[in-house]
Short mmCIF file of C-alpha atoms and ligand atoms in Angstrom, two decimals:
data_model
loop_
_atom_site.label_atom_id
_atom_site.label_comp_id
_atom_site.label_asym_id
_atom_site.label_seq_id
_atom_site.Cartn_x
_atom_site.Cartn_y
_atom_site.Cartn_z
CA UNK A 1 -89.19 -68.22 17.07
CA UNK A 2 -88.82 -70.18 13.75
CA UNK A 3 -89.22 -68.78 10.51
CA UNK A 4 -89.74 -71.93 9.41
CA UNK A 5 -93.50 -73.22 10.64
CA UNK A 6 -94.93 -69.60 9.19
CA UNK A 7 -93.52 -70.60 5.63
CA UNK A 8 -96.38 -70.40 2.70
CA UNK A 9 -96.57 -72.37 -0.39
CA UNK A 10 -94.93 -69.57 -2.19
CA UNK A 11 -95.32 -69.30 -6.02
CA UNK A 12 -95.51 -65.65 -6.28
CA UNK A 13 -94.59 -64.46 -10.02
CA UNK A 14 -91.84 -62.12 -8.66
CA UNK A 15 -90.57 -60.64 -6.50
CA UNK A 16 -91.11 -64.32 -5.47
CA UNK A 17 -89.69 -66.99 -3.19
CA UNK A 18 -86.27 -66.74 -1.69
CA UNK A 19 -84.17 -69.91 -0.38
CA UNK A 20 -85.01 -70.22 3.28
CA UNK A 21 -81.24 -70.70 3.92
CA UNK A 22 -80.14 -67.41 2.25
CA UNK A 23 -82.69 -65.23 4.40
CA UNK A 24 -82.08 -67.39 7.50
CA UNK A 25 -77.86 -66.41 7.08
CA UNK A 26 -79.21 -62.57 6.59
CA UNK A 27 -80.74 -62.42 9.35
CA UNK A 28 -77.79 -63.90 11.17
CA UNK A 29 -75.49 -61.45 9.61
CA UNK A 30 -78.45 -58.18 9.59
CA UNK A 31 -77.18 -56.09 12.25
CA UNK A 32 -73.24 -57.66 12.48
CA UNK A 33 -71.83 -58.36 8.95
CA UNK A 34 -68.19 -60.04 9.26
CA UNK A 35 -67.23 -58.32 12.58
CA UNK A 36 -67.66 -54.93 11.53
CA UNK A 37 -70.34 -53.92 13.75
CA UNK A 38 -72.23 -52.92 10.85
CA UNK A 39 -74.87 -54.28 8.37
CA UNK A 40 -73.99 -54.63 5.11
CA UNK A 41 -76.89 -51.85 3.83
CA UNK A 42 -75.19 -49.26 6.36
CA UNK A 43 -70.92 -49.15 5.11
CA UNK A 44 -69.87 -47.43 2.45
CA UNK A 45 -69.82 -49.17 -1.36
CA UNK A 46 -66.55 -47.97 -1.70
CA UNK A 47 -65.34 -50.42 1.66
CA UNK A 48 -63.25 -53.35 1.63
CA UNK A 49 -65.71 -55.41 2.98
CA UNK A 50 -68.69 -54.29 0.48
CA UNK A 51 -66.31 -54.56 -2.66
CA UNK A 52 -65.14 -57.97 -1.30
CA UNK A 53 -68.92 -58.95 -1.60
CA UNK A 54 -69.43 -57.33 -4.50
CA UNK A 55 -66.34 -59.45 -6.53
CA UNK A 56 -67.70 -62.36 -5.02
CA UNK A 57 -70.76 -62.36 -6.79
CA UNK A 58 -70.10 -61.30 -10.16
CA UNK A 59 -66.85 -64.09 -9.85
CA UNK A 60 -69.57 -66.63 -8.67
CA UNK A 61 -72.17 -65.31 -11.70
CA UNK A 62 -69.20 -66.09 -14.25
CA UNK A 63 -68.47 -69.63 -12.83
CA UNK A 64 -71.69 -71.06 -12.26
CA UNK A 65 -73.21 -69.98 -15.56
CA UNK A 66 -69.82 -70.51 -17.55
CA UNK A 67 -69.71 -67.14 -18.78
CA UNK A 68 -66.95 -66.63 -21.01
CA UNK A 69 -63.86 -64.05 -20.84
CA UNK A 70 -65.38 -61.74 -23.46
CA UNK A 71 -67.85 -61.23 -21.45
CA UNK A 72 -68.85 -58.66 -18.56
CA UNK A 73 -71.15 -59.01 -15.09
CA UNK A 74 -72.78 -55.57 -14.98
CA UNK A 75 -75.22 -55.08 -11.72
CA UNK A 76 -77.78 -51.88 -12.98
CA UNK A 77 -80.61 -50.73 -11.42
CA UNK A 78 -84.08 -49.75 -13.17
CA UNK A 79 -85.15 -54.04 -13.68
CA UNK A 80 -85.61 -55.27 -16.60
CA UNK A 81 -87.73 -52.32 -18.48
CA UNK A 82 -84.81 -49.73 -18.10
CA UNK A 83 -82.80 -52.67 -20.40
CA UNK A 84 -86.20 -52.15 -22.95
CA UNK A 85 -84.47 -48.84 -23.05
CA UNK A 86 -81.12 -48.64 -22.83
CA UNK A 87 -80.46 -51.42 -25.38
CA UNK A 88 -82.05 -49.63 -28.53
CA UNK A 89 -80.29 -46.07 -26.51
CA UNK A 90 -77.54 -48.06 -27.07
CA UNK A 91 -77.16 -49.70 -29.79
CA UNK A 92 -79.82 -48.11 -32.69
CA UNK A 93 -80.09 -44.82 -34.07
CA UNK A 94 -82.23 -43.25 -36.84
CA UNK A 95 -82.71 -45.55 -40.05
CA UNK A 96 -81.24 -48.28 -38.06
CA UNK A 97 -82.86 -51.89 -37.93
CA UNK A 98 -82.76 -54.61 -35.30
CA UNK A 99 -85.47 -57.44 -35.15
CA UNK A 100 -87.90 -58.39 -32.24
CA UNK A 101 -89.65 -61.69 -31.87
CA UNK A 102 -93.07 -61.41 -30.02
CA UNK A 103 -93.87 -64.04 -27.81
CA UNK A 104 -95.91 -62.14 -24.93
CA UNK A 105 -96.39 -59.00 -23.23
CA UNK A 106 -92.84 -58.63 -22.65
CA UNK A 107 -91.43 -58.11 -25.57
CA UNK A 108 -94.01 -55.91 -26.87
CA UNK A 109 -93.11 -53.57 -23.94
CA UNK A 110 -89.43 -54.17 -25.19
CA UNK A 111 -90.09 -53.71 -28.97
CA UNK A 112 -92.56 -50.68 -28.17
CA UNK A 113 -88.84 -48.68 -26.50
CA UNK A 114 -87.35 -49.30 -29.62
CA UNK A 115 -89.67 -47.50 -31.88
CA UNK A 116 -88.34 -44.65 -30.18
CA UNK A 117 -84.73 -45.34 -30.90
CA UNK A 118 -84.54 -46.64 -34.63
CA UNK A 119 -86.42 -48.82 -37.03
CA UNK A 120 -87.52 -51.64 -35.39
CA UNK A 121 -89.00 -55.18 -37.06
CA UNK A 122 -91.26 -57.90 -35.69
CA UNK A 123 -89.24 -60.87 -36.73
CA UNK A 124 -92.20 -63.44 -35.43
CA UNK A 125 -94.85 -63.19 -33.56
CA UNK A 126 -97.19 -65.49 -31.54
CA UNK A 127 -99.69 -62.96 -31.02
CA UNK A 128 -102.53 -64.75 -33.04
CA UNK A 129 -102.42 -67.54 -30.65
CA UNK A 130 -102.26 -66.19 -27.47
CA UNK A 131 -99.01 -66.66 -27.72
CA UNK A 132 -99.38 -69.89 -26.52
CA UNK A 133 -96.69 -70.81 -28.36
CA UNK A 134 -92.79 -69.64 -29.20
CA UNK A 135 -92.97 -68.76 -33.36
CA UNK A 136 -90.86 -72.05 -34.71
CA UNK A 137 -87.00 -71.29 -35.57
CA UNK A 138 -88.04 -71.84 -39.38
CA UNK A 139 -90.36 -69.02 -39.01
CA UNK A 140 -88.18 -66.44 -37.98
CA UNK A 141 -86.92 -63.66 -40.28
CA UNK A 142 -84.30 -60.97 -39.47
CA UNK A 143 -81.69 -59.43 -41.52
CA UNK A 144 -77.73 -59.30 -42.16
CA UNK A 145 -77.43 -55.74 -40.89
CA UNK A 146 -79.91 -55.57 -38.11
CA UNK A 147 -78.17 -53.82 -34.78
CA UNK A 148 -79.20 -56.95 -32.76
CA UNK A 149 -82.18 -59.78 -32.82
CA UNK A 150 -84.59 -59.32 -29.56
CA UNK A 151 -86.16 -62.33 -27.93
CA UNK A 152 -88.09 -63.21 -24.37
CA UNK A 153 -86.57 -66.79 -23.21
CA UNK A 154 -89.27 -67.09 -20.86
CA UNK A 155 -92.44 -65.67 -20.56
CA UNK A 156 -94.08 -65.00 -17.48
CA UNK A 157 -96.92 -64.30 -18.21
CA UNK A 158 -98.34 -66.82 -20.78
CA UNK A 159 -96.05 -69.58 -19.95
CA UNK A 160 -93.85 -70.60 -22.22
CA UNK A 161 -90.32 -70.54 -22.56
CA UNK A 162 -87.59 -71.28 -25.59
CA UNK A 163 -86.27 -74.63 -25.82
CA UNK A 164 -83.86 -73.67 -28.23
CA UNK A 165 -82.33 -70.42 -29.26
CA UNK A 166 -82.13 -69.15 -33.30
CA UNK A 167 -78.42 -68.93 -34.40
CA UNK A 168 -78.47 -65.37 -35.43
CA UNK A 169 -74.92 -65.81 -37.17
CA UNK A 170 -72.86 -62.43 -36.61
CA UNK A 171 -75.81 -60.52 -35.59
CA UNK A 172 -75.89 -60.34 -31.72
CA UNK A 173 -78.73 -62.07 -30.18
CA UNK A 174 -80.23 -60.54 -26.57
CA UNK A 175 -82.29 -62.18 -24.65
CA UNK A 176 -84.29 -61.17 -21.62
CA UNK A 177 -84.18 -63.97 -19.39
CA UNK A 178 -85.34 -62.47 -16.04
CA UNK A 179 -87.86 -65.04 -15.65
CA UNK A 180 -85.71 -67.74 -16.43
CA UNK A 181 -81.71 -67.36 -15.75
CA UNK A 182 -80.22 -69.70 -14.61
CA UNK A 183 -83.19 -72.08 -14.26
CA UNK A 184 -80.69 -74.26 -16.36
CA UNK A 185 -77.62 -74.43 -18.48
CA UNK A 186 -77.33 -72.03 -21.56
CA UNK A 187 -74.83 -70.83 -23.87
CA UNK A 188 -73.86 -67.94 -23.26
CA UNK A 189 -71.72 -67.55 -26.27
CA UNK A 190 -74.87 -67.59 -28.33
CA UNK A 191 -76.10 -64.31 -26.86
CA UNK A 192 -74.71 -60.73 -27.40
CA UNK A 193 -76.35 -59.33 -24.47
CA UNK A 194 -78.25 -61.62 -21.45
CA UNK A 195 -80.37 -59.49 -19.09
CA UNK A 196 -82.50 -60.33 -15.93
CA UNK A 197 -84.60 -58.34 -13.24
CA UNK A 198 -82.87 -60.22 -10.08
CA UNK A 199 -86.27 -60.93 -8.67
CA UNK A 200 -87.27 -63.94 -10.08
CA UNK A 201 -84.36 -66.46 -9.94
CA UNK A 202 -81.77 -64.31 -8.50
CA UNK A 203 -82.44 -62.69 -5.29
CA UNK A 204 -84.75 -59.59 -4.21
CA UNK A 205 -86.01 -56.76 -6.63
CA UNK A 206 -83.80 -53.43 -7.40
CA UNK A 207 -80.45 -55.24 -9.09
CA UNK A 208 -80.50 -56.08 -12.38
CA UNK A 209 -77.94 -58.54 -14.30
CA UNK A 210 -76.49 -57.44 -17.73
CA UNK A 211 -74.40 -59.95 -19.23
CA UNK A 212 -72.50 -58.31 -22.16
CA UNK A 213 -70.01 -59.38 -24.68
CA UNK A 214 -67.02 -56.95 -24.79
CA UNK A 215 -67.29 -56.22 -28.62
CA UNK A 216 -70.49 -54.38 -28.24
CA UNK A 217 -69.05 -52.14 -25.70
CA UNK A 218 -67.28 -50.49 -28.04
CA UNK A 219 -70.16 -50.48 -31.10
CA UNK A 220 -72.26 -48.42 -28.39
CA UNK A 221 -73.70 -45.02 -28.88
CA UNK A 222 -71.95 -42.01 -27.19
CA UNK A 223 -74.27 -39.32 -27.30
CA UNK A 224 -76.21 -40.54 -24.73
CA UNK A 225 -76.39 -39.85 -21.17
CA UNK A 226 -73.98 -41.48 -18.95
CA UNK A 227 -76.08 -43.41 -16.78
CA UNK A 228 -77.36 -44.96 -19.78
CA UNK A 229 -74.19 -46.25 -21.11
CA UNK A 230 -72.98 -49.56 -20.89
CA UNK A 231 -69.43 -48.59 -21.41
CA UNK A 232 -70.15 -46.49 -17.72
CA UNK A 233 -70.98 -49.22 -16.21
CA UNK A 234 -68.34 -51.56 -17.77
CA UNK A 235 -65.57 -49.32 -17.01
CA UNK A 236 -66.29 -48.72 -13.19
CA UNK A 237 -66.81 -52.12 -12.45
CA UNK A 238 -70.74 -50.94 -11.68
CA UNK A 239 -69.76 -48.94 -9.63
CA UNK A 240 -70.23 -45.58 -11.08
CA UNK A 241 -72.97 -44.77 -8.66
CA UNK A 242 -74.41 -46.50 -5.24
CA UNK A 243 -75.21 -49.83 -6.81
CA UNK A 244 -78.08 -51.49 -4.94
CA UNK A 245 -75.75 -53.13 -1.89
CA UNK A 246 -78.03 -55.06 0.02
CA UNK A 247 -79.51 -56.78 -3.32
CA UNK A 248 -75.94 -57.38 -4.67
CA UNK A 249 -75.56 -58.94 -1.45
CA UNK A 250 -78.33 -61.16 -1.54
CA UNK A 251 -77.66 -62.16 -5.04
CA UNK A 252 -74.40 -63.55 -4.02
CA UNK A 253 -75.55 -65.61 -1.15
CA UNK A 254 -78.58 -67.01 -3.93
CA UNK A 255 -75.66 -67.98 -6.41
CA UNK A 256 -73.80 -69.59 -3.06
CA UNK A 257 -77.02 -71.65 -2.42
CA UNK A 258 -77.51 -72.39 -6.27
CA UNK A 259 -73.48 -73.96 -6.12
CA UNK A 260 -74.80 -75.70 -2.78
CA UNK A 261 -77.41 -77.31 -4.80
CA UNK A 262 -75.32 -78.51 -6.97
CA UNK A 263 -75.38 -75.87 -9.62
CA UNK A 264 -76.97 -75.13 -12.91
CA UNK A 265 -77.54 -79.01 -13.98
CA UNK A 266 -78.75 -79.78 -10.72
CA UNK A 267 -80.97 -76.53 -10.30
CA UNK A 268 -82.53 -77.73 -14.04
CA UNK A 269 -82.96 -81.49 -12.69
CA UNK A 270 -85.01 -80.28 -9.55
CA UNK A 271 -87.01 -77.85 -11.93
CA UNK A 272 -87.84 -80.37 -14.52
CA UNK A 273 -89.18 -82.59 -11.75
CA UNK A 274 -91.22 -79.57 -9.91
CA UNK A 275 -92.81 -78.59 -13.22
CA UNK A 276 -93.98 -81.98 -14.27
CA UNK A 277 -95.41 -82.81 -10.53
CA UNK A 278 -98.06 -80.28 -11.96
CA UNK A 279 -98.07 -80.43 -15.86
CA UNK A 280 -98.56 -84.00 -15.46
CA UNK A 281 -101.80 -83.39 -13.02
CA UNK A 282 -102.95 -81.00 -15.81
CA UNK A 283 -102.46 -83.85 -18.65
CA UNK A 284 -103.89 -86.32 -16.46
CA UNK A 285 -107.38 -84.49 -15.50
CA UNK A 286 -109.33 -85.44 -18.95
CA UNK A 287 -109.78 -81.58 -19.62
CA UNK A 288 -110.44 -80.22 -15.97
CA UNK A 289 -107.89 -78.42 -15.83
CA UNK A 290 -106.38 -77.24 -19.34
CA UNK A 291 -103.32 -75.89 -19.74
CA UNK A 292 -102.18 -72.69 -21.47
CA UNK A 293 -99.33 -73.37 -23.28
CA UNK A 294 -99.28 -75.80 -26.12
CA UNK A 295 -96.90 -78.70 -24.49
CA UNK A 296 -93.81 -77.98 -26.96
CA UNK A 297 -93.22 -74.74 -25.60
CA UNK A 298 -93.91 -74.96 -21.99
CA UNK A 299 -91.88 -73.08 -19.61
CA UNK A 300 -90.28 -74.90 -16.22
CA UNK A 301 -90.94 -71.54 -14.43
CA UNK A 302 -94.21 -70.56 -15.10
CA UNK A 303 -97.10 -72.86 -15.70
CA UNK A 304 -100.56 -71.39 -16.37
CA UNK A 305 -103.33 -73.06 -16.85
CA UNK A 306 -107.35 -72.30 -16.38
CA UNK A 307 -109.97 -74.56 -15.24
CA UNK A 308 -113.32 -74.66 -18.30
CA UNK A 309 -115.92 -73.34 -15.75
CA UNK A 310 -115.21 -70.24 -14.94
CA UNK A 311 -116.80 -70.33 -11.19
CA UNK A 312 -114.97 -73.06 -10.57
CA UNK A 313 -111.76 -71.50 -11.01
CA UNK A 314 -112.51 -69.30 -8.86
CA UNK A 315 -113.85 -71.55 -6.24
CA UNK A 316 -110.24 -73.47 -7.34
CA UNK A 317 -108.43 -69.93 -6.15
CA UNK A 318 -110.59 -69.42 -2.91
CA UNK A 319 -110.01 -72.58 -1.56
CA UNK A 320 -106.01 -72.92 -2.89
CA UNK A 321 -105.87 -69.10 -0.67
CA UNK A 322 -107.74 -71.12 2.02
CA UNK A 323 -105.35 -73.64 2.01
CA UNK A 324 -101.99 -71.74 2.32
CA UNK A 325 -100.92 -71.36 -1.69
CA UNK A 326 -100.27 -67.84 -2.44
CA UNK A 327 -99.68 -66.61 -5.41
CA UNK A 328 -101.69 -69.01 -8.27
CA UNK A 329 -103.90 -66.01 -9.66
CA UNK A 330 -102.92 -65.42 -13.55
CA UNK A 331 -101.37 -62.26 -14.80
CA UNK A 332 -104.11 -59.38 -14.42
CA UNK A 333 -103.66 -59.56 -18.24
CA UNK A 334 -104.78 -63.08 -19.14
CA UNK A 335 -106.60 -64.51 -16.02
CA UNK A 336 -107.08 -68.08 -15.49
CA UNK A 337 -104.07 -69.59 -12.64
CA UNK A 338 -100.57 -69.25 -13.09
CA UNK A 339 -97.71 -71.60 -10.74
CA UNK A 340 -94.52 -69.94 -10.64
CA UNK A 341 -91.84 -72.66 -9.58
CA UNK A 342 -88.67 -70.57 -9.66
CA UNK A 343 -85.24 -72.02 -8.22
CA UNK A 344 -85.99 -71.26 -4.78
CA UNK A 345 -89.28 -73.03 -4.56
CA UNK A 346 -89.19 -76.40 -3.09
CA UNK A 347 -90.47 -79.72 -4.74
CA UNK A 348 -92.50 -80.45 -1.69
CA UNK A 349 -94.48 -77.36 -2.12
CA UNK A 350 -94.84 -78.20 -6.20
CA UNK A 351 -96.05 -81.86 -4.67
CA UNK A 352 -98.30 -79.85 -2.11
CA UNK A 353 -99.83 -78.12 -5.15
CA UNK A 354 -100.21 -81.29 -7.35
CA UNK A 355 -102.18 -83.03 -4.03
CA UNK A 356 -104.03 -79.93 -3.81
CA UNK A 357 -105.50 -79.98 -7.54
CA UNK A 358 -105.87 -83.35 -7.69
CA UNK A 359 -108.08 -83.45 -4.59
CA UNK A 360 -109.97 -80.10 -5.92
CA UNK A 361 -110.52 -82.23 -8.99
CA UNK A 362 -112.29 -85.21 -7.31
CA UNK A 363 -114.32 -83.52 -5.01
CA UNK A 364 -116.05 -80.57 -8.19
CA UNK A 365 -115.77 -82.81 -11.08
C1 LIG B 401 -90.67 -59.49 -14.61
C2 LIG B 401 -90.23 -59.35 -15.98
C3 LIG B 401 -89.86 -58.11 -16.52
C4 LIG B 401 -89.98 -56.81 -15.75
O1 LIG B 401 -88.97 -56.68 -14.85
P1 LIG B 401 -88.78 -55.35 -13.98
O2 LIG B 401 -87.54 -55.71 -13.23
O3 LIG B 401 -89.99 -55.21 -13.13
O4 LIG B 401 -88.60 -54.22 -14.89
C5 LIG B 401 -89.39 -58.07 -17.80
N1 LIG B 401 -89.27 -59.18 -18.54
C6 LIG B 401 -89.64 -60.39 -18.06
C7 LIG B 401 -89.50 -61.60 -18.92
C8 LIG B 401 -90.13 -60.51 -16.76
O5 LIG B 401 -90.47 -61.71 -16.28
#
């Protein structure tokens, strides 16, 4: 039997779509990886063949997202919320300051961790408008001796993303970009610390990447528990403990399909083009359908968007459901539809979508 014919039009928020290639070649290699007789979830972390994998990816990481030397590829577990807390554990104390841009749920979750580390400051906010919108460069305030600026690149939830990043001079800038990494190029020498949850661009859930600049390593906090430390991490390679094998796996054979694709410029081509299949329904539908973010700060990977009467929307769900699209219900939070088109989903099911609203459209207007 083929995998293939059962496919859905996936644009689950995350965990969310996988390249069909990627879980076609684990399946291949489930029971028998490389000869050993073995899958890769049942030999030891500490084997030739796991570490061999495990170099691999964090090599592959580097290259394809031009991380620099100073830099190192840690693989954590906990997602992105454990980084909410081991970043202030890290790197504030009592009396200390760092500064925290709000631009959606996310980084009120991260900022709200803090407040139980040091001194916290909301450098911007887009709270007042729904954060519909990321606070303009101009607005943002933060200070010489802050521990570290805090921003969300991309936000799931509301849909919008950062098109370009403040220059926080010698104050280290981090960035939670699980929603978004490697969805294009960035510069990673502009960031102090880059983290992601792996299951929205990266692979499945339960590995999460930490891309740190050496420096801060050694600025770190000691008195705190080892698990919790960076430097633990950084020093074993991440492999203190059991890292998450089968995930780390997984997440290698993603970055091996992202290089397939073409890599990073490519990846950011094919999601320009799958984003505006469906912004460019939404601008064309005189109001039907209204988007939520306001069109400078639109995100490529998550497009929400709510149609004016309210029945219809949901008549708009209940038939998209009907017709094989899983996944377009909006954040519990906010409502209204939400379109995640991460790296793994294809532009014919963003095109499938577009057909689908547009017909929706002509037939309730
Ligand atoms: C999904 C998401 C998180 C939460 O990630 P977990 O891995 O579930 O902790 C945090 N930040 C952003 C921007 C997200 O999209």
């Amino acid at each position: 039997m083929s995998v293939t014919n059962k496919r859905a039009y996936n644009f689950n928020a995350g965990p969310s779509a996988l390249p069909l290639e990627v879980l076609e070649k684990a399946q291949r290699e489930l029971v028998d990886f490389n000869s050993s007789g073995m899958s890769i979830m049942e030999m030891s972390h500490r084997s030739k063949d796991y570490d061999a994998v495990h170099n691999d990816a964090i090599a592959r990481l580097k290259k394809l997202y031009s991380i620099p030397e100073n830099y190192e590829v840690l693989f954590l577990q906990g997602g992105a919320s454990l980084q909410f807390t081991m970043i202030p554990m890290n790197f504030l104390s009592e009396g200390k300051k760092a500064s925290y841009i709000l631009t959606g749920s996310w980084s009120e979750k991260a900022l709200k961790e803090a407040k139980l580390f040091g001194e916290p400051i909301e450098a911007a906010s887009s709270k007042e408008n729904k954060y519909r919108n990321i606070p303009a460069l101009s607005d943002i305030t933060f200070n010489n001796d802050d521990a570290y600026v805090h921003l969300t690149s991309n936000n799931t939830i509301y849909g919008t993303a950062w098109n370009n990043f403040p220059d926080t001079g010698d104050v280290p800038l981090i960035a939670d970009m699980s929603s978004d990494i490697l969805s294009k190029p960035v510069d990673v020498s502009k960031f102090g610390i880059i983290y992601a949850g792996a299951q929205k661009n990266l692979g499945p859930s339960g590995v999460t990447v930490v891309i740190i600049r050496k420096d801060l390593l050694e600025k770190a906090n000691t008195n705190i528990p080892t698990m919790l430390k960076y430097t633990t991490h950084a020093d074993s390679n991440s492999l203190y403990n059991t890292p998450p094998t089968f995930g780390i796996y997984m997440l290698g054979e993603v970055l091996k399909w992202v290089e397939d694709q073409g890599g990073v410029e490519a990846i950011e081509k094919r999601n320009v083009e799958k984003a505006s299949l469906i912004y460019n329904v939404i601008d064309q539908s005189n109001g039907f359908y209204v988007g939520h973010a306001t069109p400078d700060s639109r995100s490529l990977m998550n497009i929400t968007f709510r149609i004016s009467n309210e029945d219809l929307e949901k008549q708009f769900l209940a038939e998209a459901k009907e017709a094989g699209f899983v996944g377009l219900n909006g954040h519990r939070s906010v409502g209204g539809c939400r379109a995640s088109t991460y790296n793994a989903v294809p532009v014919e099911t963003c095109q499938a979508l577009a057909n689908f609203m547009i017909e929706f459209q002509k037939k309730h207007q």
